[in-house]
Coordinates of C-alpha atoms in Angstrom, one line a residue:
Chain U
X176 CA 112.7 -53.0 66.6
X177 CA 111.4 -56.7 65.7
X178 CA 108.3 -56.3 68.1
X179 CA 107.5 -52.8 66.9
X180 CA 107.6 -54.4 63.6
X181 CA 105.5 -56.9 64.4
X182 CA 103.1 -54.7 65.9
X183 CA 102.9 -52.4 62.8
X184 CA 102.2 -55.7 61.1
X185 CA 99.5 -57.0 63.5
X186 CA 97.8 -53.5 63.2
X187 CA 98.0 -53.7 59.3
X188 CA 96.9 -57.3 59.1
X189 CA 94.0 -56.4 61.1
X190 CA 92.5 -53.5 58.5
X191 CA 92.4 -55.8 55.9
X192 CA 90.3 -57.9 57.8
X193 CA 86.7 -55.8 57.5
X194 CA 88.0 -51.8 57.2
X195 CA 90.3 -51.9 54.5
X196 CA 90.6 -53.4 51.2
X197 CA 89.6 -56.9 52.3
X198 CA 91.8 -58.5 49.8
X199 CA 92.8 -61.3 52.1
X200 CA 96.2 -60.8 52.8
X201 CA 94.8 -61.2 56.7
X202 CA 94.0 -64.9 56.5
X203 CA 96.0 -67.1 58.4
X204 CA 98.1 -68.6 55.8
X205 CA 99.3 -65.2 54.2
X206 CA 100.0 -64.1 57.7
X207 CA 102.1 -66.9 58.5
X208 CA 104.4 -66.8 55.7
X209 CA 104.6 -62.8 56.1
X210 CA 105.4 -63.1 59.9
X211 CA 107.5 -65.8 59.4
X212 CA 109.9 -64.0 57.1
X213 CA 109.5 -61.0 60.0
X214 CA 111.0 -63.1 62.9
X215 CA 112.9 -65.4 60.5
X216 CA 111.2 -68.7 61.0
X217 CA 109.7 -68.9 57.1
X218 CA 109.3 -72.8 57.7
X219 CA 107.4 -72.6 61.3
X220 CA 105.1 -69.1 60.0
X221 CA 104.0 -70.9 57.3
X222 CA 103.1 -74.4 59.5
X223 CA 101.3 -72.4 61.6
X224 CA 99.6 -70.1 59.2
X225 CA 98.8 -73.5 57.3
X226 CA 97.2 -74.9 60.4
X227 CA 95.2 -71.8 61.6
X228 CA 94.0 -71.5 58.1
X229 CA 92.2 -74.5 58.4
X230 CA 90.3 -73.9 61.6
X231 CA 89.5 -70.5 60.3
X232 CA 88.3 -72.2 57.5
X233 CA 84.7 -71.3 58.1
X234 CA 85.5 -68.0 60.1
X235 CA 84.4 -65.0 57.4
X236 CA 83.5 -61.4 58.4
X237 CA 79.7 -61.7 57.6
X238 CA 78.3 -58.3 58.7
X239 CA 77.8 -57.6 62.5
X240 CA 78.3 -61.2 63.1
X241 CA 81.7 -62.0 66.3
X242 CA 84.6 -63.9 64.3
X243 CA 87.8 -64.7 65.7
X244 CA 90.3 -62.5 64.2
X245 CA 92.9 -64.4 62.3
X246 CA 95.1 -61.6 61.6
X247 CA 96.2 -61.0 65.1
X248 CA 95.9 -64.3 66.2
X249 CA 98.2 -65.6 63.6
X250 CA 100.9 -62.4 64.1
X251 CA 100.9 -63.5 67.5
X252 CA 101.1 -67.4 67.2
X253 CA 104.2 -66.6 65.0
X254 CA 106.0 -64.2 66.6
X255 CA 106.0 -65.4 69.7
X256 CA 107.6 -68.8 68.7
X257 CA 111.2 -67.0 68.0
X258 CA 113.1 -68.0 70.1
X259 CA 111.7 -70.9 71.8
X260 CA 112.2 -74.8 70.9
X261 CA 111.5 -78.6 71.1
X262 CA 108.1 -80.0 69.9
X263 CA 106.4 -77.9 72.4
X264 CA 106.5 -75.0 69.5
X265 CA 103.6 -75.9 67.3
X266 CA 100.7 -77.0 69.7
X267 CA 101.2 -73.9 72.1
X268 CA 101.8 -71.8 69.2
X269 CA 98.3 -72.8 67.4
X270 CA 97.0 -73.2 71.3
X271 CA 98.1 -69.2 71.6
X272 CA 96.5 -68.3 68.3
X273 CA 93.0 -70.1 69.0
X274 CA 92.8 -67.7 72.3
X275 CA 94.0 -65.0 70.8
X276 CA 91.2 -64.8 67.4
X277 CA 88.8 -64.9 69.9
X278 CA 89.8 -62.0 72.0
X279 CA 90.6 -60.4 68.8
X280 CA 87.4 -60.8 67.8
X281 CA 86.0 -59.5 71.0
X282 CA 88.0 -56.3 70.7
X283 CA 87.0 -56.0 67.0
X284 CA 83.1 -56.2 68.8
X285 CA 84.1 -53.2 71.7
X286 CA 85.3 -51.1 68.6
X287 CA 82.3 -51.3 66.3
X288 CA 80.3 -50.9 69.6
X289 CA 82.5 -47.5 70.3
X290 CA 82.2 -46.3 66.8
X291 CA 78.1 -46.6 67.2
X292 CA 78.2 -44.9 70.2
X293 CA 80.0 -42.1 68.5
X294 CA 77.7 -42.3 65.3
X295 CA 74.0 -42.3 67.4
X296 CA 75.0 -39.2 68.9
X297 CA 75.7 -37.3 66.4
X298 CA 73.0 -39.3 63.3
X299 CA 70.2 -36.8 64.2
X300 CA 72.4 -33.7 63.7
X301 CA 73.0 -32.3 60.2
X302 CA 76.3 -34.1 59.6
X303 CA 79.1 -31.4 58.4
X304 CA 81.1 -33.3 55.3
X305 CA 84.4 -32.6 57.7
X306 CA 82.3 -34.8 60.6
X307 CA 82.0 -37.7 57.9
X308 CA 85.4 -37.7 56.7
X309 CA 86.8 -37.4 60.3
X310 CA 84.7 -40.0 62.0
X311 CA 85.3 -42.8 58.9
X312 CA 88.5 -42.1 58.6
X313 CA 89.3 -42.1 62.8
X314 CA 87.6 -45.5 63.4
X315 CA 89.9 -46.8 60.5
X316 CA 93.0 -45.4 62.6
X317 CA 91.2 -46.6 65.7
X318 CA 91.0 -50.3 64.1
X319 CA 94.9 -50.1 63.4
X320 CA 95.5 -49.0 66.9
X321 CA 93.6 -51.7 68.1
X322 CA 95.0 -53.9 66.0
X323 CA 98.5 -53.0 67.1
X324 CA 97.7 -52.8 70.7
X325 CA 96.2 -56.9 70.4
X326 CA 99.5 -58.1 68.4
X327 CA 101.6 -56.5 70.8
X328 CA 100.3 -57.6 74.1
X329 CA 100.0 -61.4 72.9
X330 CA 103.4 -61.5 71.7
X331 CA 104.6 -60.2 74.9
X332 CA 102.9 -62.9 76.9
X333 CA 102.8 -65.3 74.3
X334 CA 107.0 -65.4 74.4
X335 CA 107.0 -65.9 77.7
X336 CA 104.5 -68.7 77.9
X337 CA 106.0 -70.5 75.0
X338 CA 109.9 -69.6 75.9
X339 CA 108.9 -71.5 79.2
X340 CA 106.6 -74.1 78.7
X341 CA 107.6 -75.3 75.3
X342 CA 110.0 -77.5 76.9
X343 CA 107.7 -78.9 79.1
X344 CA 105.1 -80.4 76.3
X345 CA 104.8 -84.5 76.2
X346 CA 104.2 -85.7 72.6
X347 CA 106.7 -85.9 69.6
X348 CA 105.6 -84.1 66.4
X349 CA 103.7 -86.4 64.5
X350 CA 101.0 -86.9 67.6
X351 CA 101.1 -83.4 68.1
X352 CA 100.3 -82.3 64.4
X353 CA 98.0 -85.0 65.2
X354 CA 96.5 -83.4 67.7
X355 CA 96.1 -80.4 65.8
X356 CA 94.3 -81.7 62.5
X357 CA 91.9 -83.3 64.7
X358 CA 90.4 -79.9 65.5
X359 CA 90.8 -78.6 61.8
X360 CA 89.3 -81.9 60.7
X361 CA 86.3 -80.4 62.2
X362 CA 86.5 -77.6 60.1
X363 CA 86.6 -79.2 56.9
X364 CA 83.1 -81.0 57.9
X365 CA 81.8 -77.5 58.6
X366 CA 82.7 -76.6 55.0
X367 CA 81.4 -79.8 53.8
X368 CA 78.1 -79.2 55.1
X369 CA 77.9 -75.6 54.5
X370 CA 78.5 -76.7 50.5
X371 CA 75.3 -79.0 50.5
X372 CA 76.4 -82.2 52.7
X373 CA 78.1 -85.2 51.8
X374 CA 75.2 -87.3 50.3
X375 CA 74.9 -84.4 47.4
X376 CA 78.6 -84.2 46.5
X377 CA 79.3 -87.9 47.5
X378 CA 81.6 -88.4 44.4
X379 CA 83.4 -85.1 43.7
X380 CA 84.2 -85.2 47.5
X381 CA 85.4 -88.9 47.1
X382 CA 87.5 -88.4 44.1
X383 CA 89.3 -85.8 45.3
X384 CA 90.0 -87.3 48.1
X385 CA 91.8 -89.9 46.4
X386 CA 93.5 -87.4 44.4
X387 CA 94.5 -86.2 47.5
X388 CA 96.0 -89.0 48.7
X389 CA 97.5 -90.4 45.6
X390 CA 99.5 -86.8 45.2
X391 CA 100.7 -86.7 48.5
X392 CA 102.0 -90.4 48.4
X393 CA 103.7 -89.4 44.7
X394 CA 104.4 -85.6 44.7
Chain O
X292 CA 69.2 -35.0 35.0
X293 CA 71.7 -32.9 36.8
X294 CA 75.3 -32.4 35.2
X295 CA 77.5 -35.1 34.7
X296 CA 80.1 -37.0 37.1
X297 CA 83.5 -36.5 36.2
X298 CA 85.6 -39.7 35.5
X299 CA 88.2 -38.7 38.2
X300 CA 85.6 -38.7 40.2
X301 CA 83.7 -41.9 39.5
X302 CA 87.4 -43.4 39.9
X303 CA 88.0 -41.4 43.6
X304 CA 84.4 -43.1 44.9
X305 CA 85.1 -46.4 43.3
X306 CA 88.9 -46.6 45.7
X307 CA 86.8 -45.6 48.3
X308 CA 85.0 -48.6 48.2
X309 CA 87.7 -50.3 49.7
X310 CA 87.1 -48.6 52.8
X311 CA 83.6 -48.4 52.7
X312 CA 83.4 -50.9 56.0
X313 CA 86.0 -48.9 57.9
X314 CA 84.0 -47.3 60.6
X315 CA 81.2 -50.5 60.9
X316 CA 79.1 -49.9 63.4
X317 CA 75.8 -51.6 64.9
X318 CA 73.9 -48.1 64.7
X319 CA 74.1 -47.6 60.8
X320 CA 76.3 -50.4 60.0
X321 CA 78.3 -49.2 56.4
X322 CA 76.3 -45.9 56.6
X323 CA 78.7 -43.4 57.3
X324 CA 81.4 -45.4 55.0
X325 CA 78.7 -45.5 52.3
X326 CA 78.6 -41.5 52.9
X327 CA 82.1 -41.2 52.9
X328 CA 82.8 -43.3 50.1
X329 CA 80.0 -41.7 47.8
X330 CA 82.0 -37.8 48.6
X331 CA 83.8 -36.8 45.7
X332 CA 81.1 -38.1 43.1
X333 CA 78.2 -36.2 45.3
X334 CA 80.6 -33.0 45.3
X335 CA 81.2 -33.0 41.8
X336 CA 77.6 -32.7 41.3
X337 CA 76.8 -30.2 44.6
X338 CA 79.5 -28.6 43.7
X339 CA 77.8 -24.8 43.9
X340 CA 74.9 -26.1 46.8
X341 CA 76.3 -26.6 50.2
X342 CA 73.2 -27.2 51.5
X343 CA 72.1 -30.1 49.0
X344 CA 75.8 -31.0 49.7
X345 CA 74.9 -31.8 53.2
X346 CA 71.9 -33.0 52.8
X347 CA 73.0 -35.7 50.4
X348 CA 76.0 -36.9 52.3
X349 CA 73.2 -36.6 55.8
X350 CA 71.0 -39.0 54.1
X351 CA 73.3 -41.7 52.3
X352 CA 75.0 -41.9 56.1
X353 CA 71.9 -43.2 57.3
X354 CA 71.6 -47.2 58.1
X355 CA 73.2 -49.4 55.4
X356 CA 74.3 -52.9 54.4
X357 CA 75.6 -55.1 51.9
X358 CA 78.6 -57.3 51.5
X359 CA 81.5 -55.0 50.8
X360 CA 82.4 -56.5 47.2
X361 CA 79.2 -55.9 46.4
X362 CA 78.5 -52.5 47.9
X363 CA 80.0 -50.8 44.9
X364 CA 76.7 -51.7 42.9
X365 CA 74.7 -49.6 45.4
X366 CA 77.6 -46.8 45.1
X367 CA 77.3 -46.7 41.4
X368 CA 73.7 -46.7 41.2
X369 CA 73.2 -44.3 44.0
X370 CA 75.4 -41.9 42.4
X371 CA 73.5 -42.7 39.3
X372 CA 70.3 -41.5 40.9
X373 CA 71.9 -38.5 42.5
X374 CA 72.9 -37.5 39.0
X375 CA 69.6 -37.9 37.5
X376 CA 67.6 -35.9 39.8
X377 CA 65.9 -38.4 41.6
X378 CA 64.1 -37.1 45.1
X379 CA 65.6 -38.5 48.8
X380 CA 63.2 -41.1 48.8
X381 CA 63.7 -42.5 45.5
X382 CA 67.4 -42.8 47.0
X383 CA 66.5 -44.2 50.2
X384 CA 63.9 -46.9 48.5
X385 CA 66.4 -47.7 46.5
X386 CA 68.7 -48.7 48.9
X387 CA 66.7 -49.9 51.5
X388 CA 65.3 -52.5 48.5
X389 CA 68.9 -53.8 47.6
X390 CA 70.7 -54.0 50.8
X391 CA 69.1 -57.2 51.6
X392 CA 69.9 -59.1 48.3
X393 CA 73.4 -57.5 47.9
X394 CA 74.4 -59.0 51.6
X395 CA 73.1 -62.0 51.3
X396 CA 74.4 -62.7 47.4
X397 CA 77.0 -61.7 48.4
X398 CA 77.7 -63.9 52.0
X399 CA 76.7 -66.6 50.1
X400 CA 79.2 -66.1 46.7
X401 CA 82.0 -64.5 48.4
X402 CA 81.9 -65.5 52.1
X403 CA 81.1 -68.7 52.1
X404 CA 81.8 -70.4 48.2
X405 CA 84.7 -68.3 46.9
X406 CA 86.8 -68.0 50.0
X407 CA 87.1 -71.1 51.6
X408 CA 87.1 -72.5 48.2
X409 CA 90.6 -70.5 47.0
X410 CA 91.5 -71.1 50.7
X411 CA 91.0 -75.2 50.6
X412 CA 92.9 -75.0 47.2
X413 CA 95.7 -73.1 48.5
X414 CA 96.0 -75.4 52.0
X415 CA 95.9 -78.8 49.7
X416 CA 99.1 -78.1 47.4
X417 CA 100.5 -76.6 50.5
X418 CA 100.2 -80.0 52.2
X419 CA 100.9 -81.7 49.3
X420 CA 104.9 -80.1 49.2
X421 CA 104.2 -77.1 47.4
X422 CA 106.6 -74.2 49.7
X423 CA 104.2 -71.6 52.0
X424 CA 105.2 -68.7 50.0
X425 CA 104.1 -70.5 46.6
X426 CA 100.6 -71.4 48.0
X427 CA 100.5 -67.8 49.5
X428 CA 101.0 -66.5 46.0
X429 CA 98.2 -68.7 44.3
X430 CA 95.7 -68.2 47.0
X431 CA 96.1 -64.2 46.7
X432 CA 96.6 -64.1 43.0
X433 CA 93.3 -66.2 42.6
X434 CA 91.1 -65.3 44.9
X435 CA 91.7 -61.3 44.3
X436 CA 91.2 -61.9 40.7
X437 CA 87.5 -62.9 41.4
X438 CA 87.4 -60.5 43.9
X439 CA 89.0 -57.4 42.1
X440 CA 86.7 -58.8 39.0
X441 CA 83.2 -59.0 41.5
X442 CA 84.4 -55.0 42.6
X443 CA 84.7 -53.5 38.6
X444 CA 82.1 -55.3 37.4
X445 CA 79.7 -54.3 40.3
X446 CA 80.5 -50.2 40.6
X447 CA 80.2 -50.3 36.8
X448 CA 76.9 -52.4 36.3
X449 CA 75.7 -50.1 39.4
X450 CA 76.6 -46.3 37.7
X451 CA 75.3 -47.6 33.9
X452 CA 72.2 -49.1 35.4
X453 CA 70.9 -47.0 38.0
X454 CA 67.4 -48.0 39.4
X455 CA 67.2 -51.1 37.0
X456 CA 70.6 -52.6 38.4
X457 CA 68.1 -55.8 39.9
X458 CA 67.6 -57.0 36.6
X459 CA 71.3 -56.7 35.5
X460 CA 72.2 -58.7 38.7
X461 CA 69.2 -61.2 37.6
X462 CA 71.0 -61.7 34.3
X463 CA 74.1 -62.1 36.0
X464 CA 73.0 -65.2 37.7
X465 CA 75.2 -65.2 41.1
X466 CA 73.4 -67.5 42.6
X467 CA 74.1 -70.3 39.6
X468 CA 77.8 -68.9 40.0
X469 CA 77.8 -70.0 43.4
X470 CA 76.4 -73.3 42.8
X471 CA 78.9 -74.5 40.2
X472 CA 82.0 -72.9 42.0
X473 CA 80.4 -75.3 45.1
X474 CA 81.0 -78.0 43.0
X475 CA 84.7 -77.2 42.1
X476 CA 84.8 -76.5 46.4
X477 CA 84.0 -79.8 47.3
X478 CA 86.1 -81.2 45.0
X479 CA 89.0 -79.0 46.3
X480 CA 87.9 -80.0 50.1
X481 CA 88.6 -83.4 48.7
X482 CA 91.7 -82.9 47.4
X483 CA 92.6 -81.4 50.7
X484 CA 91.4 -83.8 53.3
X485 CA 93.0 -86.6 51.3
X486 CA 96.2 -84.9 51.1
X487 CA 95.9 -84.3 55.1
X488 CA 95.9 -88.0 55.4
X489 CA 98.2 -89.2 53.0
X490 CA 101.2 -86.4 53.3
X491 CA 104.5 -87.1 54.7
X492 CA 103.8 -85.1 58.5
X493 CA 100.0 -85.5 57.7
X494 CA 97.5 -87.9 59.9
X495 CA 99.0 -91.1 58.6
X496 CA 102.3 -90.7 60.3
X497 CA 100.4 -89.3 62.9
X498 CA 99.1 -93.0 63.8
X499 CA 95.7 -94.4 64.0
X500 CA 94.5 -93.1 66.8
X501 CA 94.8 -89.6 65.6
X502 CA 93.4 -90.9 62.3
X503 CA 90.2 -91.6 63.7
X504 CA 89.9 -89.0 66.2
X505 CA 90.2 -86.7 63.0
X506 CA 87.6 -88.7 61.3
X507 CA 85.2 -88.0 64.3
X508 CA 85.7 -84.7 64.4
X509 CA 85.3 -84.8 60.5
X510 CA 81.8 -85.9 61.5
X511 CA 81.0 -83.5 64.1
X512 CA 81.8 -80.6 61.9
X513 CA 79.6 -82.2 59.1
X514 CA 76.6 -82.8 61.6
X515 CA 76.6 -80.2 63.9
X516 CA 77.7 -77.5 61.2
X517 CA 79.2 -73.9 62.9
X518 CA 77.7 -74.8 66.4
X519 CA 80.2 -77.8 66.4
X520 CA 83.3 -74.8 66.0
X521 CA 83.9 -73.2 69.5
X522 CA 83.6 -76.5 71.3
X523 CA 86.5 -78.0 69.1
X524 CA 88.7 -75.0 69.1
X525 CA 87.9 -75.0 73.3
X526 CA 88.8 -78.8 73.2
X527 CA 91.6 -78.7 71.8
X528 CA 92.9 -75.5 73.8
X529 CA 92.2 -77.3 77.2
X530 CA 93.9 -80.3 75.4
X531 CA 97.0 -78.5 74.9
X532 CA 96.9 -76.8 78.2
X533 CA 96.2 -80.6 80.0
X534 CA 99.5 -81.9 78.6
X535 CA 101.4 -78.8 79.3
X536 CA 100.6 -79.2 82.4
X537 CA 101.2 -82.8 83.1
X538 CA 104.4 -82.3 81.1
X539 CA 105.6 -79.8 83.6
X540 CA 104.6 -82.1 86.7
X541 CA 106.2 -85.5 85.3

């Protein structure tokens, strides 16, 4: 029952990404916490959400453009921590998810490339209205199915990887969340440079940093 | 000027522009959602014509694009056109003119200021102790009160304006918008990077190593840009699958 759940989840998760509504509920961090209440691990759903958010910092569905799919990737990086333990968790949790936005994304590709298929064969007939409605509202179905059909297979595996090898993983928590933020950190220079650089925002970006670290020393 | 569209209907085409993107495709990109979308306001005024029916709903399901926040402008001013008369290629200009400024306004607003920006915001309290489900709610609650706003305001500036919607989005000034929420961004990315360092769990428990490995990356990202991205994530994915590895042969 959890994993059809889950899937249902994955597969709504997914339409809000470009198809439906768009109002965000599909970035990591809203995923995380969602799926974490799903499989009962609140705390661990919303570390890994938290984490994936920030590589996906600088991931948006710009037009025609491949993204990895944060959705899926983060139903999957969730729900197939329950029930494994140790310090393992979190790195091959996050390790799942990266894989797992990108073949998202490449499945999101293969659908818009069916749903052109479908559309230039039909563009120089005189479309019927049914026709329109039909073929919109099928891909939208198609994207859930896909969606579904993503979540469900990487959980499956995903379990068993992490149920088995999460044991097996070297460092203690603080290196690996170490480990971690050095690839987000990457992320957050992206954004930096996509705002304007450092050298034009020198002091906002310098003050807030010490905000930053003031608040986290004090809150 | 043909008769008018009912409010109902207005409202039924302006819901649909949450789907408008759902059948995206590389032939006519939001075409057919633009045709599907635009349905109940084009019926209302084909209503006796199935033949201007069709040949409506053939022509606004040609080749399309524009960020999908702002795709409700070119709704409401298409329908606008429909309703006053104006010839397919009057409709088609149109369109053709605006899809380039409305994706890229857009891209650059939404995409690429607003987003990450409500994103960064939400990710810093979180890693400064405020619980998941509390930063969930203030990055949802904020960002879909710009976005919600950006979706009214567009269908409605769209339907009043018609062809002259350019110079209402002049007036607008999105691009200034984007420059001072940049501002407010950066400050936010601050706020977050500092909070990565200093929280309890954060890089400074981590230990100096990974301190300054983050810092380098922190670089890359900044000098590189996006082309820096799939080499970290695949870096840090082989990294993980290295020590798993060597963990189970110890």
């Amino acid at each position: 029952m959890e994993i059809f759940l889950v899937a249902v989840l994955g597969g709504v998760l997914a339409l809000d990404t470009t198809s439906v509504g768009q109002a965000m509920v599909s970035r990591p961090l809203v995923v995380g916490v969602l799926t974490g209440l799903v499989v009962d691990q609140p705390v661990l759903g919303a570390t890994i959400g938290a984490i994936l958010e920030l590589y996906l910092l600088v991931s948006f569905p710009t037009g025609g453009s491949r993204f990895p799919e944060g959705a899926t990737a983060t139903v999957v990086a969730v729900a197939s921590s329950a029930g494994a333990s140790g310090p393992g968790v979190l790195p091959l949790a996050i390790g799942l998810g990266l894989v797992w936005g990108q073949l998202g994304g490449a499945s999101v590709t293969l659908l818009r490339h069916t749903n052109s298929k479908i559309v230039e064969s039909h563009i120089d007939r005189l479309h019927g209205v049914g026709w329109v409605v039909r073929r919109h509202l099928g891909a939208i179905a198609l994207d859930f199915l896909r969606g579904s059909l993503v979540t469900i297979s990487g959980v499956v595996l995903g379990r068993l990887a992490l149920q088995s090898l999460s044991g097996s993983w070297p460092l203690g928590v603080p290196s690996s969340i170490g480990l971690l933020l050095v690839g987000g950190s990457v992320s957050a220079g992206i954004f930096l440079r996509d705002l304007g650089g450092f050298r034009q925002w020198r002091t906002l970006f310098v003050s807030g940093m010490a905000l930053g670290i003031i608040g986290a020393r004090f809150l | 000027m043909r008769m008018g569209i009912k409010p109902g209907d207005l409202t039924s085409v302006f819901m649909r522009s949450f789907l408008v993107q759902g059948s995206w495709n590389y032939h006519t990109m939001l075409g057919l959602g633009f045709a599907w979308a635009m349905l109940p306001g084009l019926r209302s005024l084909y209503q006796d014509d199935e033949d201007m029916l069709k040949e409506s709903i053939k022509r606004h399901a040609e080749h399309f694009n524009a960020h999908p926040y702002l795709a409700g402008i070119a709704l409401g001013a298409s329908l606008r056109l429909e309703a006053e008369g104006a010839g397919p290629n009057t409709v088609r200009s149109f369109k053709t003119a605006v899809r380039g400024p409305l994706g890229s306004l857009g891209d650059s607003l939404v995409w690429a200021t607003w987003l990450p920006g409500v994103s960064v915001l939400a990710l810093a309290l979180y890693w400064l102790g405020l619980p998941g489900s509390m930063s969930v709610l203030v990055f949802l609650l904020i960002f879909n009160a710009g976005h919600l706003g950006l979706r009214i305001w567009g269908f409605r500036v769209g339907y009043s304006e018609g062809r002259e919607v350019g110079r209402k989005l002049q007036l607008a000034d999105l691009s200034g918008l984007t420059t001072r929420l940049r501002g407010v961004a950066v400050l936010l990315l601050g706020l977050l990077v500092g909070a990565l360092i200093g929280a309890q769990g954060g890089l400074a428990s981590a230990g100096l190593l990974w301190l300054l490995l983050s810092a380098a990356g922190f670089l890359v990202g900044l000098f590189a840009g996006h082309y820096a991205w799939r080499p970290a994530a695949a870096t840090v994915v082989v990294s993980i699958v290295l020590l798993t590895t060597w963990g189970l042969l110890r």
